[in-house]
Amino acid sequence: MDNEFPYITPPPPLAQPGEPQPPASQTETHSEPQAEPHPEPERPPLVAPLWHTLIIVAAILLNSYFSGSKIAGTQQQQHRPFLYLSSIVLDILVFLFLWIGLRLRKFSMRELIGGQRDRFKTFLAGIGVPSGFWMATISLLIEIGVTALFWIVSTSALGGLKYALGLAGKDPKVAMDAVKQSMGAVLPHTGPELALFVCLALTAGIFEEILFRGYLQKQLGSLTGNAWVGLVISAVIFGAAHGYQGARFMVLIAIYGMMFGLLAHFWKGLRPGMMAHAFQDAFSGIAFFILTKYKLI
């Protein structure tokens, strides 16, 4: 019988017993494909066991709490060289313990420090710069330039924050007297002390950046599932580690730590922060030594 309604497709005939069933594609209507749910991004792996991180944070806070009495004793007995040497040894011991934690998770120190040198080498090779000395030199100069720019910007920002927190006044002499009163016990007064202090600045710049901006910032970012939360918490711990400088300076140092955290986050490496940190510490000691030696403060 002819189809009287040519624009209507008749249903498929029913299969008789013993006949093969028609394929599903011929009997089922086409349905809209359902969008697959987007999988949640995986958290980056922990760089060390959780118990290892708890021990390090507890050690930092306890050292900050008890350092006040140690600094007071140093001011009375003038044992600054012992303070510098003990701080260097402590930095090295914490670094070794940190390295053990990384090894337990099979996380390398090179991964923790990171950096852009591989990208620079690829770019420089692409424009014909020969590998070896020149490539390493250009990469280092770029990192030094980033360090200098960061130091200028962060130091300028800290100057404004000091005024906001009441840590600096319009009279430079009053400001220097405040620095001398709060930090005079730990800053160098003699040539040998200055040499030891510069060594301390170098070790602090390297090891503290590895600890706070490398280890803690990555670890806390992994634990919380948010890199920015890890950055902020590690900066707060960095400020809390300087308890001997008082509450307002701790706030200032925490903000300073956030600046270093931003540098490490966007640069994806620690070397510019290491250089800026070491230079800032060494510069403060050298400047204080010169000013006191020539009785300018």
Coordinates of C-alpha atoms in Angstrom, one line a residue:
M1 CA 0.0 0.0 0.0
D2 CA 1.4 3.4 -1.0
N3 CA 2.2 5.9 1.7
E4 CA -0.5 8.5 1.6
F5 CA 1.5 10.9 3.7
P6 CA 4.9 11.1 1.9
Y7 CA 6.3 13.5 4.5
I8 CA 5.8 11.2 7.5
T9 CA 8.3 8.3 7.9
P10 CA 6.4 5.1 8.8
P11 CA 7.7 3.1 11.8
P12 CA 10.0 0.2 11.1
P13 CA 8.2 -3.1 10.6
L14 CA 8.1 -5.5 13.6
A15 CA 10.6 -8.4 13.2
Q16 CA 9.0 -11.8 12.9
P17 CA 10.1 -14.6 15.2
G18 CA 13.4 -16.0 14.0
E19 CA 14.3 -12.9 12.0
P20 CA 17.4 -10.8 13.1
Q21 CA 16.7 -7.6 15.0
P22 CA 17.4 -4.4 13.2
P23 CA 20.4 -2.4 14.6
A24 CA 19.6 0.1 17.4
S25 CA 20.7 3.0 15.2
Q26 CA 17.7 2.3 12.9
T27 CA 15.1 2.0 15.7
E28 CA 16.2 4.6 18.3
T29 CA 15.8 8.3 17.8
H30 CA 19.0 10.4 18.0
S31 CA 19.4 12.2 21.3
E32 CA 21.5 15.2 22.1
P33 CA 24.9 14.3 23.4
Q34 CA 25.3 15.1 27.1
A35 CA 28.2 17.3 28.1
E36 CA 30.7 15.4 30.2
P37 CA 31.5 17.0 33.6
H38 CA 34.9 18.7 33.7
P39 CA 37.2 16.9 36.1
E40 CA 38.5 18.9 38.9
P41 CA 42.2 19.9 38.5
E42 CA 44.5 17.6 40.5
R43 CA 46.3 19.2 43.4
P44 CA 50.1 19.3 43.0
P45 CA 51.8 16.6 45.1
L46 CA 53.2 17.4 48.5
V47 CA 57.0 18.1 48.4
A48 CA 57.5 16.4 51.8
P49 CA 55.5 14.4 54.4
L50 CA 53.0 16.4 56.5
W51 CA 54.7 15.5 59.8
H52 CA 57.9 16.9 58.4
T53 CA 56.2 20.3 57.7
L54 CA 54.7 20.4 61.1
I55 CA 58.1 20.0 62.7
I56 CA 59.7 22.7 60.6
V57 CA 56.9 25.2 61.4
A58 CA 57.0 24.4 65.1
A59 CA 60.8 24.9 65.1
I60 CA 60.4 28.3 63.3
L61 CA 57.9 29.6 65.8
L62 CA 59.7 28.3 68.9
N63 CA 63.0 29.8 67.7
S64 CA 61.2 33.1 67.2
Y65 CA 59.6 33.0 70.6
F66 CA 62.9 32.3 72.4
S67 CA 65.0 34.6 70.3
G68 CA 63.9 37.7 72.2
S69 CA 65.8 36.7 75.4
K70 CA 68.8 35.6 73.3
I71 CA 69.0 39.0 71.6
A72 CA 68.7 40.7 74.9
G73 CA 71.6 38.7 76.3
T74 CA 73.6 39.5 73.2
Q75 CA 73.0 43.2 73.6
Q76 CA 74.4 43.1 77.2
Q77 CA 77.3 40.7 76.6
Q78 CA 78.2 41.9 73.1
H79 CA 78.4 38.3 71.8
R80 CA 77.3 39.1 68.2
P81 CA 79.9 36.8 66.5
F82 CA 78.4 33.9 68.5
L83 CA 74.9 34.9 67.4
Y84 CA 76.0 35.1 63.7
L85 CA 77.7 31.7 63.8
S86 CA 74.9 30.0 65.6
S87 CA 72.4 31.4 63.1
I88 CA 74.5 30.2 60.2
V89 CA 74.7 26.7 61.7
L90 CA 70.9 26.7 62.4
D91 CA 70.2 27.7 58.8
I92 CA 72.3 24.8 57.5
L93 CA 70.7 22.3 59.9
V94 CA 67.2 23.4 58.8
F95 CA 68.3 23.1 55.2
L96 CA 69.6 19.6 55.7
F97 CA 66.4 18.5 57.5
L98 CA 64.4 20.1 54.6
W99 CA 66.4 18.2 52.1
I100 CA 65.6 14.9 53.9
G101 CA 61.9 15.7 53.7
L102 CA 62.2 16.3 49.9
R103 CA 64.1 13.0 49.5
L104 CA 61.3 11.1 51.3
R105 CA 58.9 12.3 48.6
K106 CA 61.5 11.9 45.8
F107 CA 61.3 15.7 45.2
S108 CA 64.6 17.2 44.0
M109 CA 66.1 20.5 45.2
R110 CA 66.3 21.6 41.6
E111 CA 62.6 21.3 41.2
L112 CA 62.1 23.3 44.4
I113 CA 64.4 26.1 43.3
G114 CA 63.0 26.2 39.7
G115 CA 63.7 29.1 37.4
Q116 CA 63.4 30.3 33.8
R117 CA 66.9 29.3 32.7
D118 CA 65.8 26.4 30.5
R119 CA 63.4 28.8 28.7
F120 CA 66.2 31.3 28.3
K121 CA 68.5 28.7 26.8
T122 CA 65.8 27.6 24.4
F123 CA 65.2 31.2 23.3
L124 CA 68.9 32.1 23.0
A125 CA 69.6 28.9 21.1
G126 CA 66.8 29.8 18.7
I127 CA 68.4 33.2 17.9
G128 CA 71.8 31.7 17.4
V129 CA 73.5 32.4 20.7
P130 CA 76.1 29.6 21.3
S131 CA 75.6 27.3 24.2
G132 CA 78.0 27.3 27.2
F133 CA 79.5 30.4 28.7
W134 CA 77.6 33.1 26.8
M135 CA 74.2 31.5 27.3
A136 CA 74.9 31.1 31.0
T137 CA 76.1 34.7 31.3
I138 CA 73.1 36.2 29.5
S139 CA 70.7 34.1 31.7
L140 CA 72.5 35.3 34.8
L141 CA 72.4 38.9 33.7
I142 CA 68.6 38.7 33.1
E143 CA 68.1 37.3 36.6
I144 CA 70.3 40.0 38.1
G145 CA 68.2 42.6 36.2
V146 CA 65.0 41.1 37.6
T147 CA 66.6 41.1 41.1
A148 CA 67.6 44.8 40.9
L149 CA 64.1 45.8 39.6
F150 CA 62.4 43.8 42.4
W151 CA 64.7 45.2 45.1
I152 CA 64.0 48.8 44.0
V153 CA 60.2 48.3 43.9
S154 CA 60.0 46.4 47.1
T155 CA 62.3 48.7 49.0
S156 CA 60.2 51.7 47.9
A157 CA 57.0 50.0 48.9
L158 CA 58.4 49.1 52.3
G159 CA 59.3 52.8 52.8
G160 CA 55.6 53.7 52.5
L161 CA 54.6 50.8 54.7
K162 CA 56.9 52.0 57.4
Y163 CA 55.2 55.3 57.5
A164 CA 51.8 53.7 57.6
L165 CA 52.8 51.4 60.5
G166 CA 54.4 54.3 62.4
L167 CA 57.9 52.8 62.0
A168 CA 59.4 55.8 60.3
G169 CA 59.0 59.6 60.9
K170 CA 59.9 62.7 58.9
D171 CA 63.0 63.2 61.0
P172 CA 65.7 60.8 59.6
K173 CA 67.6 61.0 62.9
V174 CA 64.6 59.8 64.8
A175 CA 64.1 57.0 62.3
M176 CA 67.7 55.9 62.6
D177 CA 67.5 56.0 66.4
A178 CA 64.5 53.7 66.2
V179 CA 66.5 51.3 64.0
K180 CA 69.5 51.4 66.3
Q181 CA 67.3 50.7 69.3
S182 CA 65.5 47.7 67.7
M183 CA 68.3 46.2 65.6
G184 CA 71.5 47.6 67.1
A185 CA 72.0 44.4 69.1
V186 CA 72.2 42.2 66.0
L187 CA 73.9 44.5 63.5
P188 CA 77.7 44.6 63.2
H189 CA 79.9 47.1 65.0
T190 CA 83.4 45.9 64.1
G191 CA 85.2 44.7 60.9
P192 CA 85.2 41.0 61.9
E193 CA 81.6 41.2 62.9
L194 CA 80.8 42.7 59.5
A195 CA 82.5 39.9 57.7
L196 CA 80.5 37.3 59.7
F197 CA 77.3 39.3 59.1
V198 CA 77.8 39.3 55.4
C199 CA 78.3 35.5 55.5
L200 CA 75.1 35.3 57.5
A201 CA 73.3 37.4 54.9
L202 CA 74.3 35.1 52.1
T203 CA 73.2 31.9 54.0
A204 CA 69.9 33.6 55.0
G205 CA 69.2 34.8 51.5
I206 CA 69.7 31.3 50.0
F207 CA 68.3 29.0 52.7
E208 CA 65.4 31.2 53.9
E209 CA 64.2 31.6 50.3
I210 CA 64.4 27.8 49.8
L211 CA 62.5 27.3 53.1
F212 CA 59.8 29.9 52.9
R213 CA 59.2 30.6 49.2
G214 CA 60.2 27.2 48.0
Y215 CA 59.3 24.5 50.5
L216 CA 56.5 26.1 52.6
Q217 CA 54.9 28.1 49.8
K218 CA 54.6 25.0 47.6
Q219 CA 53.7 22.6 50.4
L220 CA 51.0 24.9 51.9
G221 CA 49.6 25.5 48.4
S222 CA 49.4 21.8 47.8
L223 CA 47.7 21.2 51.2
T224 CA 45.1 23.9 50.7
G225 CA 44.6 23.3 47.0
N226 CA 45.3 27.1 46.4
A227 CA 48.7 28.5 45.5
W228 CA 47.7 32.0 46.7
V229 CA 46.6 30.7 50.1
G230 CA 50.0 28.9 50.4
L231 CA 51.8 32.2 49.5
V232 CA 49.9 34.2 52.2
I233 CA 50.4 31.6 54.9
S234 CA 54.1 31.1 54.2
A235 CA 54.5 34.9 54.3
V236 CA 52.7 35.1 57.7
I237 CA 55.1 32.4 59.0
F238 CA 58.0 34.4 57.6
G239 CA 56.9 37.4 59.6
A240 CA 56.3 35.4 62.7
A241 CA 59.8 34.1 62.5
H242 CA 61.1 37.5 63.3
G243 CA 59.5 37.9 66.7
Y244 CA 62.6 39.7 68.2
Q245 CA 61.8 42.7 66.1
G246 CA 58.3 43.4 67.7
A247 CA 54.8 43.1 66.4
R248 CA 54.8 46.0 63.9
F249 CA 58.0 44.9 62.3
M250 CA 56.6 41.4 62.1
V251 CA 53.7 42.7 60.1
L252 CA 56.1 44.6 57.8
I253 CA 58.2 41.6 57.3
A254 CA 55.2 39.4 56.5
I255 CA 54.2 41.9 53.8
Y256 CA 57.8 41.8 52.6
G257 CA 57.5 38.1 52.5
M258 CA 54.4 38.3 50.3
M259 CA 56.4 40.4 47.8
F260 CA 59.1 37.7 47.7
G261 CA 56.3 35.1 47.3
L262 CA 54.8 36.9 44.3
L263 CA 58.3 37.1 42.7
A264 CA 58.8 33.3 43.2
H265 CA 55.2 32.6 42.0
F266 CA 55.4 34.6 38.7
W267 CA 59.1 33.9 38.0
K268 CA 58.6 30.2 38.8
G269 CA 61.9 30.2 40.5
L270 CA 63.8 31.3 43.6
R271 CA 67.2 32.7 42.3
P272 CA 66.2 36.4 41.9
G273 CA 64.6 36.2 45.4
M274 CA 67.7 34.7 46.9
M275 CA 69.9 37.4 45.4
A276 CA 67.5 40.2 46.5
H277 CA 67.2 38.7 50.0
A278 CA 70.9 38.3 50.5
F279 CA 71.7 41.8 49.1
Q280 CA 69.1 43.5 51.3
D281 CA 70.4 41.8 54.5
A282 CA 74.0 42.5 53.6
F283 CA 73.3 46.1 52.6
S284 CA 71.5 46.8 55.9
G285 CA 74.6 45.5 57.9
I286 CA 77.1 47.4 55.8
A287 CA 75.1 50.6 55.9
F288 CA 74.7 50.4 59.7
F289 CA 78.5 49.6 60.2
I290 CA 79.5 52.7 58.1
L291 CA 77.0 55.0 59.8
T292 CA 78.1 54.0 63.3
K293 CA 81.8 53.9 62.5
Y294 CA 81.8 57.5 61.3
K295 CA 79.3 58.5 64.1
L296 CA 76.6 59.5 61.7
I297 CA 74.0 57.9 63.9

